[in-house]
Amino acid sequence: MTLTAAVVAVGDELLLGDTVNTNASWLGGQLARVGVQVVASTMVGDDLPRMQVALRRALQDAEVVIVTGGLGPTSDDVTREAIAAVAGVELVRDAELVQELTDRFAAYGYAMPAQVLQQADVPVGGTALHNPVGSAPGLRLEVGERVVYALPGPPHELQAVIAVVLDELGARSGSVLRTHTVHTSGLGEPTVAELVEQAVAVPAGVALAYLAGGGAVRVRFTGTDDDVLRRLADEAAAVLGDHVWGRDGDRLDEVVHRALAARQATVAVAESLTGGLIGAALSRLPGSSSTFRGSAVVYATDLKETLAGVPGPLLAAAGAVSAETAGALAAGARERLGATYGIGATGVAGPSEQEGQPVGTVFLAVSGPSGAVVRTLRLPGDRDRVRALAVTMALDLLRRHLAAEPVVP
Amino acid sequence: MTLTAAVVAVGDELLLGDTVNTNASWLGGQLARVGVQVVASTMVGDDLPRMQVALRRALQDAEVVIVTGGLGPTSDDVTREAIAAVAGVELVRDAELVQELTDRFAAYGYAMPAQVLQQADVPVGGTALHNPVGSAPGLRLEVGERVVYALPGPPHELQAVIAVVLDELGARSGSVLRTHTVHTSGLGEPTVAELVEQAVAVPAGVALAYLAGGGAVRVRFTGTDDDVLRRLADEAAAVLGDHVWGRDGDRLDEVVHRALAARQATVAVAESLTGGLIGAALSRLPGSSSTFRGSAVVYATDLKETLAGVPGPLLAAAGAVSAETAGALAAGARERLGATYGIGATGVAGPSEQEGQPVGTVFLAVSGPSGAVVRTLRLPGDRDRVRALAVTMALDLLRRHLAAEPVVP
């Protein structure tokens, strides 16, 4: 990495905890990708003296300083003043920006408070960065050997303004970082690491990282040569076999949707502990109506029979939380909702146990034209976490079942 | 506020953007509540020199420094060293902590790598803070007139260790801050602000803030006199009337659950665009089985008829996305899933319009023993946001419908 950056996020709401600083983590990833290393990241309040201290420190720490927030139209918004003060220059009101602001308010039919015009102030020697989705332009100012970028705080505005900044920084750093990632499910992180490191020789200049969470373990190769990274990821995927569900930007629900679409197949769900979350995951994607039929959320025990078709005697004998009932839910979902495949899910989310089954006990089933599979899991965590993991595991079970069935062209 | 604090969060993954810094925002709220004002909050990598710079700056900025992360058992974990170096003291290995670590590993049946014992190192003059959920104890060290607390990075460990720290800081600051909050839905923020400020006289020493998001506008009073704050919140709630759905820590799904339970009533859902998210919200709470029966997620149009009982001719005439169909879904949910109340939801999540209806068009209905109500909404945002807002608005519609019906004791 040939360029260093320091990020300063401005806003009282960040320090009070009203807002989580998602901008900093998003920026960290974006900057890494264009070869810029973030060496420090700070939050400071809407306080002019403290902001100047933060800016001065940032200019000591790094070649590039990125400030987010404090560019709004109220008296709390002092980023422009702070930057000008630290750079030792005046702010000048730009006539073109004044016109844009005036036109913007006129288009809305709102009266424009005079204070809004502070958004047209630019430090002498600086340039404004166009903001297509908000009224506050960003700013760029060289301060000695260093450069300061001031960008809007609201995340969707930050993301709209930053492209030109990332292009400029990528050109300066001369080394754009690439990543290739392999997403797996079904193996613990130590096992994944062991398999990968036995099979893949990681050359100098490539960083290997494992990220575990949400029922997935991701293997990430980072470096500058895209072809080398792709080859390494291919090697890792080969040794991890059918535990691999995706690469790079893939999401599990997208992978499942594509696998169903390739088979011109549909899926329906009969779910209990997950309350509708499996259906929600299968309908997240635009166009999911071509593969997702619906879900019977049979939270009450009797509905497992009346809505999802679980035979009464089986429900009475095996109980609502059992492998047999999960299998019957999957079959019932297929039949009652008219789908190629059915997913069944029943279990104990907690905090109390149920039918003598401990918290985290989950039975998942997939039923399809060529047969059925049932899995028994013990999932960790509290109620929210057990439910979320059950969704991931249910989608992965369907993925694996589909992978075992050939695509008939 | 009589005490200032600076927060330093340690970890490369924070700067790379792999992890969002939720600890800092959580800490900000916790500290404000015990009368401590966070004046700066920084993220720094697992880098000893940079960490020392960050700590020195933090000690300049505030009377209390809280460091999270870097207390683990690997060579990346250098927080202890950094604190000792900045304080100018040695680290000493504590025999009791060594014993605890050894016992912990023995109980798991794992061999203990020698490096783990670094978690027993304490700076001379410092004390260890017991960690009931992880192996790394926290640390407390006075540095001149100031005090440094080092706490574990994983959020659930941080939250387990911090109680004793907050007690100590609350006692020092002598002014514990309280908040009383009123949660509303159905009015825009400017209207809420206008109503509140017309009706409520806010005394000196009380801060009034509005927080808008997720379909709710919250009115928050902050100060030191709990009775005064409660009275102000009562006054705000009175003027906001039935737009108020809760106070303080209430969550909308809990409010709905309690309202149903008070009436010994149940609810079922027939939902389309939300994919199961309404059912998921109504089943989030432990004990929701006493009020939530289930949901028919009728994503495919034909299932609205076959599963949820929408009459075929109505579906054909009015279309899947209509007020009439929403009403029929609510009635069908009541009947087919055997509940006191039914919720119906249909609409256009996007990105494409449907049946000539633009993205964000949502029809919600509630059906119950005393009648039914249907609402037509135009919700902003992308697919995910439209779905999420539809859930909030559906729960709020049920709440309002229940509030209009007396509780028969």
GROMACS .gro file of C-alpha atoms in nm, chain A residues 242-385:
model
  144
  242ASP     CA    1  -1.917  -2.893  -0.151
  243HIS     CA    2  -1.878  -2.681   0.161
  244VAL     CA    3  -1.830  -2.389  -0.082
  245TRP     CA    4  -2.148  -2.200  -0.157
  246GLY     CA    5  -2.016  -1.894  -0.329
  247ARG     CA    6  -1.739  -1.657  -0.435
  248ASP     CA    7  -1.672  -1.288  -0.392
  249GLY     CA    8  -1.996  -1.086  -0.385
  250ASP     CA    9  -2.229  -1.388  -0.385
  251ARG     CA   10  -2.500  -1.403  -0.124
  252LEU     CA   11  -2.646  -1.737  -0.021
  253ASP     CA   12  -3.004  -1.647  -0.116
  254GLU     CA   13  -2.883  -1.543  -0.463
  255VAL     CA   14  -2.693  -1.869  -0.506
  256VAL     CA   15  -3.005  -2.067  -0.413
  257HIS     CA   16  -3.224  -1.857  -0.643
  258ARG     CA   17  -2.986  -1.914  -0.939
  259ALA     CA   18  -2.966  -2.288  -0.869
  260LEU     CA   19  -3.345  -2.316  -0.867
  261ALA     CA   20  -3.381  -2.099  -1.178
  262ALA     CA   21  -3.126  -2.313  -1.364
  263ARG     CA   22  -3.350  -2.614  -1.292
  264GLN     CA   23  -3.668  -2.418  -1.367
  265ALA     CA   24  -3.771  -2.516  -1.016
  266THR     CA   25  -3.956  -2.345  -0.732
  267VAL     CA   26  -3.937  -2.370  -0.354
  268ALA     CA   27  -4.189  -2.330  -0.073
  269VAL     CA   28  -4.137  -2.337   0.303
  270ALA     CA   29  -4.317  -2.458   0.614
  271GLU     CA   30  -4.136  -2.297   0.906
  272SER     CA   31  -4.198  -2.264   1.277
  273LEU     CA   32  -3.921  -2.126   1.502
  274THR     CA   33  -3.793  -1.897   1.226
  275GLY     CA   34  -4.129  -1.720   1.216
  276GLY     CA   35  -4.108  -1.622   0.846
  277LEU     CA   36  -3.738  -1.544   0.820
  278ILE     CA   37  -3.671  -1.825   0.570
  279GLY     CA   38  -3.947  -1.690   0.343
  280ALA     CA   39  -3.806  -1.340   0.388
  281ALA     CA   40  -3.459  -1.458   0.281
  282LEU     CA   41  -3.594  -1.639  -0.026
  283SER     CA   42  -3.791  -1.327  -0.130
  284ARG     CA   43  -3.517  -1.069  -0.067
  285LEU     CA   44  -3.394  -1.062  -0.426
  286PRO     CA   45  -3.577  -0.878  -0.706
  287GLY     CA   46  -3.716  -1.146  -0.937
  288SER     CA   47  -3.746  -1.406  -0.663
  289SER     CA   48  -4.108  -1.463  -0.764
  290SER     CA   49  -3.976  -1.694  -1.036
  291THR     CA   50  -3.838  -1.934  -0.774
  292PHE     CA   51  -4.013  -1.863  -0.441
  293ARG     CA   52  -4.377  -1.961  -0.406
  294GLY     CA   53  -4.438  -1.876  -0.039
  295SER     CA   54  -4.416  -1.997   0.317
  296ALA     CA   55  -4.655  -2.145   0.571
  297VAL     CA   56  -4.536  -1.998   0.901
  298VAL     CA   57  -4.694  -2.259   1.124
  299TYR     CA   58  -4.596  -2.114   1.461
  300ALA     CA   59  -4.890  -2.270   1.649
  301THR     CA   60  -4.869  -2.647   1.669
  302ASP     CA   61  -5.215  -2.716   1.527
  303LEU     CA   62  -5.134  -2.515   1.214
  304LYS     CA   63  -4.855  -2.759   1.131
  305GLU     CA   64  -5.137  -3.003   1.058
  306THR     CA   65  -5.411  -2.782   0.921
  307LEU     CA   66  -5.199  -2.547   0.712
  308ALA     CA   67  -4.885  -2.748   0.632
  309GLY     CA   68  -5.035  -3.096   0.614
  310VAL     CA   69  -4.830  -3.272   0.882
  311PRO     CA   70  -5.033  -3.586   0.961
  312GLY     CA   71  -5.204  -3.558   1.302
  313PRO     CA   72  -5.084  -3.896   1.433
  314LEU     CA   73  -4.721  -3.818   1.337
  315LEU     CA   74  -4.737  -3.479   1.508
  316ALA     CA   75  -4.882  -3.639   1.820
  317ALA     CA   76  -4.629  -3.922   1.828
  318ALA     CA   77  -4.306  -3.742   1.730
  319GLY     CA   78  -4.388  -3.399   1.867
  320ALA     CA   79  -4.370  -3.057   1.700
  321VAL     CA   80  -3.991  -3.044   1.744
  322SER     CA   81  -3.857  -3.356   1.572
  323ALA     CA   82  -3.684  -3.479   1.260
  324GLU     CA   83  -4.000  -3.656   1.147
  325THR     CA   84  -4.208  -3.340   1.175
  326ALA     CA   85  -3.942  -3.141   0.987
  327GLY     CA   86  -3.961  -3.397   0.706
  328ALA     CA   87  -4.339  -3.379   0.700
  329LEU     CA   88  -4.327  -2.997   0.697
  330ALA     CA   89  -4.098  -3.003   0.392
  331ALA     CA   90  -4.322  -3.248   0.210
  332GLY     CA   91  -4.631  -3.052   0.313
  333ALA     CA   92  -4.484  -2.724   0.188
  334ARG     CA   93  -4.416  -2.881  -0.155
  335GLU     CA   94  -4.766  -3.015  -0.181
  336ARG     CA   95  -4.979  -2.744  -0.020
  337LEU     CA   96  -4.793  -2.453  -0.181
  338GLY     CA   97  -4.728  -2.625  -0.512
  339ALA     CA   98  -4.350  -2.614  -0.540
  340THR     CA   99  -4.075  -2.837  -0.681
  341TYR     CA  100  -3.889  -2.831  -0.349
  342GLY     CA  101  -4.003  -2.786   0.007
  343ILE     CA  102  -3.809  -2.670   0.313
  344GLY     CA  103  -3.923  -2.767   0.662
  345ALA     CA  104  -3.790  -2.605   0.979
  346THR     CA  105  -3.879  -2.670   1.340
  347GLY     CA  106  -3.677  -2.627   1.660
  348VAL     CA  107  -3.618  -2.452   1.990
  349ALA     CA  108  -3.509  -2.088   1.960
  350GLY     CA  109  -3.523  -2.032   2.335
  351PRO     CA  110  -3.491  -1.908   2.595
  352SER     CA  111  -3.696  -2.203   2.731
  353GLU     CA  112  -3.656  -2.559   2.619
  354GLN     CA  113  -3.949  -2.731   2.451
  355GLU     CA  114  -4.072  -3.090   2.458
  356GLY     CA  115  -3.756  -3.171   2.656
  357GLN     CA  116  -3.535  -3.042   2.374
  358PRO     CA  117  -3.263  -2.794   2.469
  359VAL     CA  118  -3.234  -2.443   2.325
  360GLY     CA  119  -3.063  -2.447   1.987
  361THR     CA  120  -3.203  -2.785   1.878
  362VAL     CA  121  -3.315  -2.739   1.517
  363PHE     CA  122  -3.447  -2.991   1.265
  364LEU     CA  123  -3.428  -2.891   0.899
  365ALA     CA  124  -3.555  -3.086   0.600
  366VAL     CA  125  -3.559  -3.051   0.223
  367SER     CA  126  -3.800  -3.249   0.009
  368GLY     CA  127  -3.780  -3.271  -0.371
  369PRO     CA  128  -3.861  -3.486  -0.674
  370SER     CA  129  -3.563  -3.718  -0.618
  371GLY     CA  130  -3.593  -3.759  -0.244
  372ALA     CA  131  -3.556  -3.588   0.089
  373VAL     CA  132  -3.291  -3.504   0.347
  374VAL     CA  133  -3.324  -3.418   0.714
  375ARG     CA  134  -3.057  -3.259   0.935
  376THR     CA  135  -3.038  -3.228   1.311
  377LEU     CA  136  -2.847  -2.927   1.442
  378ARG     CA  137  -2.745  -2.778   1.774
  379LEU     CA  138  -2.706  -2.406   1.714
  380PRO     CA  139  -2.534  -2.168   1.956
  381GLY     CA  140  -2.647  -1.834   2.093
  382ASP     CA  141  -2.960  -1.660   2.206
  383ARG     CA  142  -3.307  -1.662   2.048
  384ASP     CA  143  -3.224  -1.411   1.771
  385ARG     CA  144  -2.901  -1.588   1.684
   0.00000   0.00000   0.00000
